[in-house]
Amino acid sequence: MPVPTGAPPPPRAPDSITFEQIRERAYELWERNHRPEGFEIEFWLLAERELRKERERQKATDTPPS
């Protein structure tokens, strides 16, 4: 079923990582590593991994012990 133009994007889980967050982190990593050519995928995956670990740590500290 096509989505009408101008429709809002589907709701995201509050702890989901956005494309924009990954893109920004990957760019930061690329710059910190002196902007090497040909490593786009590696920096993207590293950025995604770092953000997921940060979220996991944040969830662990936010959840009260049972």
PDB file of N, CA, C and O in Angstrom, chain B, residues numbered from 101:
ATOM      1  N   MET B 101       0.845  -1.176   0.000  1.00  0.00           N
ATOM      2  CA  MET B 101       0.000   0.000   0.000  1.00  0.00           C
ATOM      3  C   MET B 101       0.888   1.235   0.000  1.00  0.00           C
ATOM      4  O   MET B 101       1.702   1.385   0.911  1.00  0.00           O
ATOM      5  N   PRO B 102       0.770   2.118  -0.968  1.00  0.00           N
ATOM      6  CA  PRO B 102       1.635   3.302  -1.021  1.00  0.00           C
ATOM      7  C   PRO B 102       1.309   4.289   0.092  1.00  0.00           C
ATOM      8  O   PRO B 102       0.160   4.437   0.509  1.00  0.00           O
ATOM      9  N   VAL B 103       2.352   4.952   0.553  1.00  0.00           N
ATOM     10  CA  VAL B 103       2.193   5.961   1.597  1.00  0.00           C
ATOM     11  C   VAL B 103       1.924   7.297   0.918  1.00  0.00           C
ATOM     12  O   VAL B 103       2.669   7.689   0.020  1.00  0.00           O
ATOM     13  N   PRO B 104       0.863   8.009   1.333  1.00  0.00           N
ATOM     14  CA  PRO B 104       0.573   9.302   0.713  1.00  0.00           C
ATOM     15  C   PRO B 104       1.719  10.288   0.917  1.00  0.00           C
ATOM     16  O   PRO B 104       2.385  10.278   1.952  1.00  0.00           O
ATOM     17  N   THR B 105       1.937  11.131  -0.073  1.00  0.00           N
ATOM     18  CA  THR B 105       2.981  12.143   0.026  1.00  0.00           C
ATOM     19  C   THR B 105       2.642  13.098   1.160  1.00  0.00           C
ATOM     20  O   THR B 105       1.486  13.479   1.343  1.00  0.00           O
ATOM     21  N   GLY B 106       3.660  13.478   1.915  1.00  0.00           N
ATOM     22  CA  GLY B 106       3.449  14.401   3.027  1.00  0.00           C
ATOM     23  C   GLY B 106       3.018  13.716   4.309  1.00  0.00           C
ATOM     24  O   GLY B 106       2.818  14.376   5.328  1.00  0.00           O
ATOM     25  N   ALA B 107       2.874  12.408   4.271  1.00  0.00           N
ATOM     26  CA  ALA B 107       2.489  11.684   5.479  1.00  0.00           C
ATOM     27  C   ALA B 107       3.667  11.643   6.439  1.00  0.00           C
ATOM     28  O   ALA B 107       4.815  11.550   6.003  1.00  0.00           O
ATOM     29  N   PRO B 108       3.403  11.710   7.734  1.00  0.00           N
ATOM     30  CA  PRO B 108       4.513  11.639   8.694  1.00  0.00           C
ATOM     31  C   PRO B 108       5.169  10.266   8.661  1.00  0.00           C
ATOM     32  O   PRO B 108       4.518   9.273   8.338  1.00  0.00           O
ATOM     33  N   PRO B 109       6.461  10.206   8.993  1.00  0.00           N
ATOM     34  CA  PRO B 109       7.127   8.903   9.010  1.00  0.00           C
ATOM     35  C   PRO B 109       6.542   8.017  10.100  1.00  0.00           C
ATOM     36  O   PRO B 109       5.968   8.524  11.064  1.00  0.00           O
ATOM     37  N   PRO B 110       6.677   6.708   9.963  1.00  0.00           N
ATOM     38  CA  PRO B 110       6.145   5.820  10.996  1.00  0.00           C
ATOM     39  C   PRO B 110       6.845   6.070  12.327  1.00  0.00           C
ATOM     40  O   PRO B 110       8.014   6.455  12.348  1.00  0.00           O
ATOM     41  N   PRO B 111       6.142   5.855  13.437  1.00  0.00           N
ATOM     42  CA  PRO B 111       6.761   6.100  14.747  1.00  0.00           C
ATOM     43  C   PRO B 111       7.943   5.165  14.985  1.00  0.00           C
ATOM     44  O   PRO B 111       7.948   4.022  14.526  1.00  0.00           O
ATOM     45  N   ARG B 112       8.931   5.661  15.700  1.00  0.00           N
ATOM     46  CA  ARG B 112      10.127   4.867  16.006  1.00  0.00           C
ATOM     47  C   ARG B 112      10.121   4.521  17.480  1.00  0.00           C
ATOM     48  O   ARG B 112       9.517   5.202  18.308  1.00  0.00           O
ATOM     49  N   ALA B 113      10.811   3.443  17.771  1.00  0.00           N
ATOM     50  CA  ALA B 113      10.991   3.094  19.175  1.00  0.00           C
ATOM     51  C   ALA B 113      11.847   4.185  19.813  1.00  0.00           C
ATOM     52  O   ALA B 113      12.746   4.711  19.157  1.00  0.00           O
ATOM     53  N   PRO B 114      11.597   4.536  21.056  1.00  0.00           N
ATOM     54  CA  PRO B 114      12.336   5.625  21.685  1.00  0.00           C
ATOM     55  C   PRO B 114      13.844   5.401  21.731  1.00  0.00           C
ATOM     56  O   PRO B 114      14.610   6.364  21.767  1.00  0.00           O
ATOM     57  N   ASP B 115      14.273   4.153  21.731  1.00  0.00           N
ATOM     58  CA  ASP B 115      15.710   3.883  21.823  1.00  0.00           C
ATOM     59  C   ASP B 115      16.321   3.497  20.478  1.00  0.00           C
ATOM     60  O   ASP B 115      17.451   3.013  20.432  1.00  0.00           O
ATOM     61  N   SER B 116      15.579   3.708  19.372  1.00  0.00           N
ATOM     62  CA  SER B 116      16.134   3.348  18.067  1.00  0.00           C
ATOM     63  C   SER B 116      17.204   4.348  17.644  1.00  0.00           C
ATOM     64  O   SER B 116      17.190   5.510  18.049  1.00  0.00           O
ATOM     65  N   ILE B 117      18.116   3.876  16.834  1.00  0.00           N
ATOM     66  CA  ILE B 117      19.204   4.710  16.333  1.00  0.00           C
ATOM     67  C   ILE B 117      18.821   5.147  14.930  1.00  0.00           C
ATOM     68  O   ILE B 117      18.466   4.319  14.091  1.00  0.00           O
ATOM     69  N   THR B 118      18.892   6.433  14.676  1.00  0.00           N
ATOM     70  CA  THR B 118      18.477   6.944  13.377  1.00  0.00           C
ATOM     71  C   THR B 118      19.622   6.915  12.369  1.00  0.00           C
ATOM     72  O   THR B 118      20.796   6.837  12.730  1.00  0.00           O
ATOM     73  N   PHE B 119      19.245   6.981  11.110  1.00  0.00           N
ATOM     74  CA  PHE B 119      20.206   7.060  10.011  1.00  0.00           C
ATOM     75  C   PHE B 119      21.104   8.272  10.217  1.00  0.00           C
ATOM     76  O   PHE B 119      22.316   8.197  10.017  1.00  0.00           O
ATOM     77  N   GLU B 120      20.505   9.384  10.616  1.00  0.00           N
ATOM     78  CA  GLU B 120      21.250  10.634  10.807  1.00  0.00           C
ATOM     79  C   GLU B 120      22.290  10.493  11.928  1.00  0.00           C
ATOM     80  O   GLU B 120      23.407  10.991  11.789  1.00  0.00           O
ATOM     81  N   GLN B 121      21.946   9.834  13.017  1.00  0.00           N
ATOM     82  CA  GLN B 121      22.893   9.638  14.123  1.00  0.00           C
ATOM     83  C   GLN B 121      24.086   8.799  13.668  1.00  0.00           C
ATOM     84  O   GLN B 121      25.232   9.104  14.000  1.00  0.00           O
ATOM     85  N   ILE B 122      23.811   7.751  12.914  1.00  0.00           N
ATOM     86  CA  ILE B 122      24.898   6.903  12.416  1.00  0.00           C
ATOM     87  C   ILE B 122      25.774   7.695  11.454  1.00  0.00           C
ATOM     88  O   ILE B 122      27.002   7.626  11.519  1.00  0.00           O
ATOM     89  N   ARG B 123      25.137   8.445  10.563  1.00  0.00           N
ATOM     90  CA  ARG B 123      25.881   9.242   9.592  1.00  0.00           C
ATOM     91  C   ARG B 123      26.804  10.236  10.279  1.00  0.00           C
ATOM     92  O   ARG B 123      27.966  10.378   9.898  1.00  0.00           O
ATOM     93  N   GLU B 124      26.289  10.923  11.288  1.00  0.00           N
ATOM     94  CA  GLU B 124      27.105  11.909  12.004  1.00  0.00           C
ATOM     95  C   GLU B 124      28.277  11.251  12.726  1.00  0.00           C
ATOM     96  O   GLU B 124      29.394  11.767  12.691  1.00  0.00           O
ATOM     97  N   ARG B 125      28.032  10.120  13.378  1.00  0.00           N
ATOM     98  CA  ARG B 125      29.102   9.430  14.095  1.00  0.00           C
ATOM     99  C   ARG B 125      30.148   8.899  13.116  1.00  0.00           C
ATOM    100  O   ARG B 125      31.348   9.000  13.374  1.00  0.00           O
ATOM    101  N   ALA B 126      29.700   8.336  12.001  1.00  0.00           N
ATOM    102  CA  ALA B 126      30.631   7.817  10.999  1.00  0.00           C
ATOM    103  C   ALA B 126      31.512   8.949  10.466  1.00  0.00           C
ATOM    104  O   ALA B 126      32.710   8.759  10.256  1.00  0.00           O
ATOM    105  N   TYR B 127      30.929  10.105  10.253  1.00  0.00           N
ATOM    106  CA  TYR B 127      31.697  11.248   9.762  1.00  0.00           C
ATOM    107  C   TYR B 127      32.733  11.693  10.797  1.00  0.00           C
ATOM    108  O   TYR B 127      33.874  11.998  10.450  1.00  0.00           O
ATOM    109  N   GLU B 128      32.330  11.726  12.063  1.00  0.00           N
ATOM    110  CA  GLU B 128      33.280  12.086  13.138  1.00  0.00           C
ATOM    111  C   GLU B 128      34.447  11.105  13.174  1.00  0.00           C
ATOM    112  O   GLU B 128      35.604  11.511  13.286  1.00  0.00           O
ATOM    113  N   LEU B 129      34.141   9.818  13.078  1.00  0.00           N
ATOM    114  CA  LEU B 129      35.187   8.796  13.098  1.00  0.00           C
ATOM    115  C   LEU B 129      36.115   8.956  11.899  1.00  0.00           C
ATOM    116  O   LEU B 129      37.334   8.852  12.033  1.00  0.00           O
ATOM    117  N   TRP B 130      35.543   9.207  10.742  1.00  0.00           N
ATOM    118  CA  TRP B 130      36.318   9.376   9.516  1.00  0.00           C
ATOM    119  C   TRP B 130      37.261  10.569   9.642  1.00  0.00           C
ATOM    120  O   TRP B 130      38.428  10.495   9.258  1.00  0.00           O
ATOM    121  N   GLU B 131      36.736  11.676  10.189  1.00  0.00           N
ATOM    122  CA  GLU B 131      37.586  12.861  10.368  1.00  0.00           C
ATOM    123  C   GLU B 131      38.702  12.606  11.376  1.00  0.00           C
ATOM    124  O   GLU B 131      39.844  13.006  11.151  1.00  0.00           O
ATOM    125  N   ARG B 132      38.378  11.942  12.486  1.00  0.00           N
ATOM    126  CA  ARG B 132      39.386  11.652  13.515  1.00  0.00           C
ATOM    127  C   ARG B 132      40.502  10.759  12.985  1.00  0.00           C
ATOM    128  O   ARG B 132      41.624  10.781  13.491  1.00  0.00           O
ATOM    129  N   ASN B 133      40.183   9.983  11.973  1.00  0.00           N
ATOM    130  CA  ASN B 133      41.167   9.072  11.386  1.00  0.00           C
ATOM    131  C   ASN B 133      41.804   9.648  10.128  1.00  0.00           C
ATOM    132  O   ASN B 133      42.265   8.903   9.264  1.00  0.00           O
ATOM    133  N   HIS B 134      41.830  10.963  10.027  1.00  0.00           N
ATOM    134  CA  HIS B 134      42.513  11.685   8.942  1.00  0.00           C
ATOM    135  C   HIS B 134      41.909  11.466   7.568  1.00  0.00           C
ATOM    136  O   HIS B 134      42.614  11.507   6.560  1.00  0.00           O
ATOM    137  N   ARG B 135      40.608  11.234   7.526  1.00  0.00           N
ATOM    138  CA  ARG B 135      39.829  11.153   6.289  1.00  0.00           C
ATOM    139  C   ARG B 135      40.379  10.177   5.236  1.00  0.00           C
ATOM    140  O   ARG B 135      40.621  10.578   4.098  1.00  0.00           O
ATOM    141  N   PRO B 136      40.576   8.922   5.596  1.00  0.00           N
ATOM    142  CA  PRO B 136      41.082   7.966   4.603  1.00  0.00           C
ATOM    143  C   PRO B 136      40.016   7.666   3.542  1.00  0.00           C
ATOM    144  O   PRO B 136      38.821   7.682   3.834  1.00  0.00           O
ATOM    145  N   GLU B 137      40.447   7.401   2.347  1.00  0.00           N
ATOM    146  CA  GLU B 137      39.521   7.062   1.268  1.00  0.00           C
ATOM    147  C   GLU B 137      39.247   5.560   1.265  1.00  0.00           C
ATOM    148  O   GLU B 137      40.121   4.757   1.591  1.00  0.00           O
ATOM    149  N   GLY B 138      38.027   5.196   0.895  1.00  0.00           N
ATOM    150  CA  GLY B 138      37.681   3.795   0.706  1.00  0.00           C
ATOM    151  C   GLY B 138      37.272   3.034   1.956  1.00  0.00           C
ATOM    152  O   GLY B 138      37.207   1.805   1.928  1.00  0.00           O
ATOM    153  N   PHE B 139      36.996   3.731   3.052  1.00  0.00           N
ATOM    154  CA  PHE B 139      36.622   3.045   4.290  1.00  0.00           C
ATOM    155  C   PHE B 139      35.226   3.420   4.763  1.00  0.00           C
ATOM    156  O   PHE B 139      34.934   3.348   5.957  1.00  0.00           O
ATOM    157  N   GLU B 140      34.363   3.820   3.839  1.00  0.00           N
ATOM    158  CA  GLU B 140      33.033   4.290   4.208  1.00  0.00           C
ATOM    159  C   GLU B 140      32.245   3.240   4.988  1.00  0.00           C
ATOM    160  O   GLU B 140      31.647   3.538   6.022  1.00  0.00           O
ATOM    161  N   ILE B 141      32.254   2.027   4.487  1.00  0.00           N
ATOM    162  CA  ILE B 141      31.470   0.966   5.134  1.00  0.00           C
ATOM    163  C   ILE B 141      32.016   0.658   6.515  1.00  0.00           C
ATOM    164  O   ILE B 141      31.251   0.473   7.461  1.00  0.00           O
ATOM    165  N   GLU B 142      33.335   0.601   6.638  1.00  0.00           N
ATOM    166  CA  GLU B 142      33.941   0.304   7.939  1.00  0.00           C
ATOM    167  C   GLU B 142      33.560   1.355   8.978  1.00  0.00           C
ATOM    168  O   GLU B 142      33.210   1.016  10.109  1.00  0.00           O
ATOM    169  N   PHE B 143      33.629   2.639   8.592  1.00  0.00           N
ATOM    170  CA  PHE B 143      33.272   3.698   9.535  1.00  0.00           C
ATOM    171  C   PHE B 143      31.786   3.679   9.854  1.00  0.00           C
ATOM    172  O   PHE B 143      31.390   3.957  10.986  1.00  0.00           O
ATOM    173  N   TRP B 144      30.964   3.354   8.868  1.00  0.00           N
ATOM    174  CA  TRP B 144      29.519   3.268   9.099  1.00  0.00           C
ATOM    175  C   TRP B 144      29.230   2.159  10.123  1.00  0.00           C
ATOM    176  O   TRP B 144      28.486   2.367  11.082  1.00  0.00           O
ATOM    177  N   LEU B 145      29.819   1.001   9.907  1.00  0.00           N
ATOM    178  CA  LEU B 145      29.574  -0.124  10.814  1.00  0.00           C
ATOM    179  C   LEU B 145      30.123   0.150  12.215  1.00  0.00           C
ATOM    180  O   LEU B 145      29.494  -0.199  13.213  1.00  0.00           O
ATOM    181  N   LEU B 146      31.287   0.772  12.279  1.00  0.00           N
ATOM    182  CA  LEU B 146      31.862   1.127  13.576  1.00  0.00           C
ATOM    183  C   LEU B 146      30.966   2.124  14.307  1.00  0.00           C
ATOM    184  O   LEU B 146      30.744   1.997  15.511  1.00  0.00           O
ATOM    185  N   ALA B 147      30.459   3.101  13.588  1.00  0.00           N
ATOM    186  CA  ALA B 147      29.571   4.095  14.186  1.00  0.00           C
ATOM    187  C   ALA B 147      28.306   3.428  14.724  1.00  0.00           C
ATOM    188  O   ALA B 147      27.865   3.721  15.836  1.00  0.00           O
ATOM    189  N   GLU B 148      27.737   2.540  13.935  1.00  0.00           N
ATOM    190  CA  GLU B 148      26.522   1.841  14.359  1.00  0.00           C
ATOM    191  C   GLU B 148      26.794   0.999  15.607  1.00  0.00           C
ATOM    192  O   GLU B 148      25.990   0.978  16.539  1.00  0.00           O
ATOM    193  N   ARG B 149      27.929   0.310  15.613  1.00  0.00           N
ATOM    194  CA  ARG B 149      28.302  -0.519  16.761  1.00  0.00           C
ATOM    195  C   ARG B 149      28.475   0.329  18.019  1.00  0.00           C
ATOM    196  O   ARG B 149      27.984  -0.029  19.089  1.00  0.00           O
ATOM    197  N   GLU B 150      29.176   1.453  17.884  1.00  0.00           N
ATOM    198  CA  GLU B 150      29.395   2.330  19.037  1.00  0.00           C
ATOM    199  C   GLU B 150      28.072   2.855  19.592  1.00  0.00           C
ATOM    200  O   GLU B 150      27.857   2.852  20.804  1.00  0.00           O
ATOM    201  N   LEU B 151      27.195   3.301  18.709  1.00  0.00           N
ATOM    202  CA  LEU B 151      25.910   3.843  19.157  1.00  0.00           C
ATOM    203  C   LEU B 151      25.069   2.773  19.850  1.00  0.00           C
ATOM    204  O   LEU B 151      24.414   3.048  20.856  1.00  0.00           O
ATOM    205  N   ARG B 152      25.088   1.558  19.313  1.00  0.00           N
ATOM    206  CA  ARG B 152      24.324   0.474  19.964  1.00  0.00           C
ATOM    207  C   ARG B 152      24.868   0.158  21.353  1.00  0.00           C
ATOM    208  O   ARG B 152      24.102  -0.057  22.292  1.00  0.00           O
ATOM    209  N   LYS B 153      26.189   0.130  21.477  1.00  0.00           N
ATOM    210  CA  LYS B 153      26.781  -0.138  22.794  1.00  0.00           C
ATOM    211  C   LYS B 153      26.446   0.970  23.784  1.00  0.00           C
ATOM    212  O   LYS B 153      26.174   0.704  24.954  1.00  0.00           O
ATOM    213  N   GLU B 154      26.466   2.214  23.311  1.00  0.00           N
ATOM    214  CA  GLU B 154      26.092   3.329  24.180  1.00  0.00           C
ATOM    215  C   GLU B 154      24.652   3.192  24.648  1.00  0.00           C
ATOM    216  O   GLU B 154      24.347   3.437  25.815  1.00  0.00           O
ATOM    217  N   ARG B 155      23.764   2.799  23.733  1.00  0.00           N
ATOM    218  CA  ARG B 155      22.351   2.611  24.097  1.00  0.00           C
ATOM    219  C   ARG B 155      22.195   1.485  25.112  1.00  0.00           C
ATOM    220  O   ARG B 155      21.424   1.598  26.066  1.00  0.00           O
ATOM    221  N   GLU B 156      22.934   0.397  24.899  1.00  0.00           N
ATOM    222  CA  GLU B 156      22.859  -0.733  25.828  1.00  0.00           C
ATOM    223  C   GLU B 156      23.326  -0.320  27.220  1.00  0.00           C
ATOM    224  O   GLU B 156      22.702  -0.663  28.224  1.00  0.00           O
ATOM    225  N   ARG B 157      24.432   0.424  27.266  1.00  0.00           N
ATOM    226  CA  ARG B 157      24.935   0.909  28.563  1.00  0.00           C
ATOM    227  C   ARG B 157      23.925   1.834  29.228  1.00  0.00           C
ATOM    228  O   ARG B 157      23.694   1.763  30.435  1.00  0.00           O
ATOM    229  N   GLN B 158      23.326   2.703  28.417  1.00  0.00           N
ATOM    230  CA  GLN B 158      22.353   3.644  28.943  1.00  0.00           C
ATOM    231  C   GLN B 158      21.128   2.898  29.497  1.00  0.00           C
ATOM    232  O   GLN B 158      20.618   3.236  30.565  1.00  0.00           O
ATOM    233  N   LYS B 159      20.666   1.884  28.762  1.00  0.00           N
ATOM    234  CA  LYS B 159      19.527   1.089  29.225  1.00  0.00           C
ATOM    235  C   LYS B 159      19.861   0.386  30.539  1.00  0.00           C
ATOM    236  O   LYS B 159      19.035   0.328  31.450  1.00  0.00           O
ATOM    237  N   ALA B 160      21.087  -0.150  30.628  1.00  0.00           N
ATOM    238  CA  ALA B 160      21.483  -0.877  31.832  1.00  0.00           C
ATOM    239  C   ALA B 160      21.515   0.045  33.044  1.00  0.00           C
ATOM    240  O   ALA B 160      21.150  -0.375  34.143  1.00  0.00           O
ATOM    241  N   THR B 161      21.941   1.283  32.868  1.00  0.00           N
ATOM    242  CA  THR B 161      22.002   2.209  34.001  1.00  0.00           C
ATOM    243  C   THR B 161      20.648   2.818  34.306  1.00  0.00           C
ATOM    244  O   THR B 161      20.394   3.234  35.436  1.00  0.00           O
ATOM    245  N   ASP B 162      19.759   2.877  33.289  1.00  0.00           N
ATOM    246  CA  ASP B 162      18.420   3.445  33.495  1.00  0.00           C
ATOM    247  C   ASP B 162      17.453   2.483  34.164  1.00  0.00           C
ATOM    248  O   ASP B 162      16.507   2.910  34.826  1.00  0.00           O
ATOM    249  N   THR B 163      17.685   1.186  33.995  1.00  0.00           N
ATOM    250  CA  THR B 163      16.780   0.205  34.581  1.00  0.00           C
ATOM    251  C   THR B 163      17.136  -0.049  36.045  1.00  0.00           C
ATOM    252  O   THR B 163      18.267  -0.418  36.364  1.00  0.00           O
ATOM    253  N   PRO B 164      16.169   0.152  36.922  1.00  0.00           N
ATOM    254  CA  PRO B 164      16.455  -0.104  38.339  1.00  0.00           C
ATOM    255  C   PRO B 164      16.649  -1.589  38.598  1.00  0.00           C
ATOM    256  O   PRO B 164      15.999  -2.415  37.956  1.00  0.00           O
ATOM    257  N   PRO B 165      17.524  -1.941  39.520  1.00  0.00           N
ATOM    258  CA  PRO B 165      17.733  -3.368  39.833  1.00  0.00           C
ATOM    259  C   PRO B 165      16.484  -3.989  40.437  1.00  0.00           C
ATOM    260  O   PRO B 165      15.759  -3.325  41.178  1.00  0.00           O
ATOM    261  N   SER B 166      16.224  -5.251  40.130  1.00  0.00           N
ATOM    262  CA  SER B 166      15.021  -5.935  40.644  1.00  0.00           C
ATOM    263  C   SER B 166      15.296  -6.595  41.961  1.00  0.00           C
ATOM    264  O   SER B 166      14.403  -7.215  42.539  1.00  0.00           O
TER     265      SER B 166
END
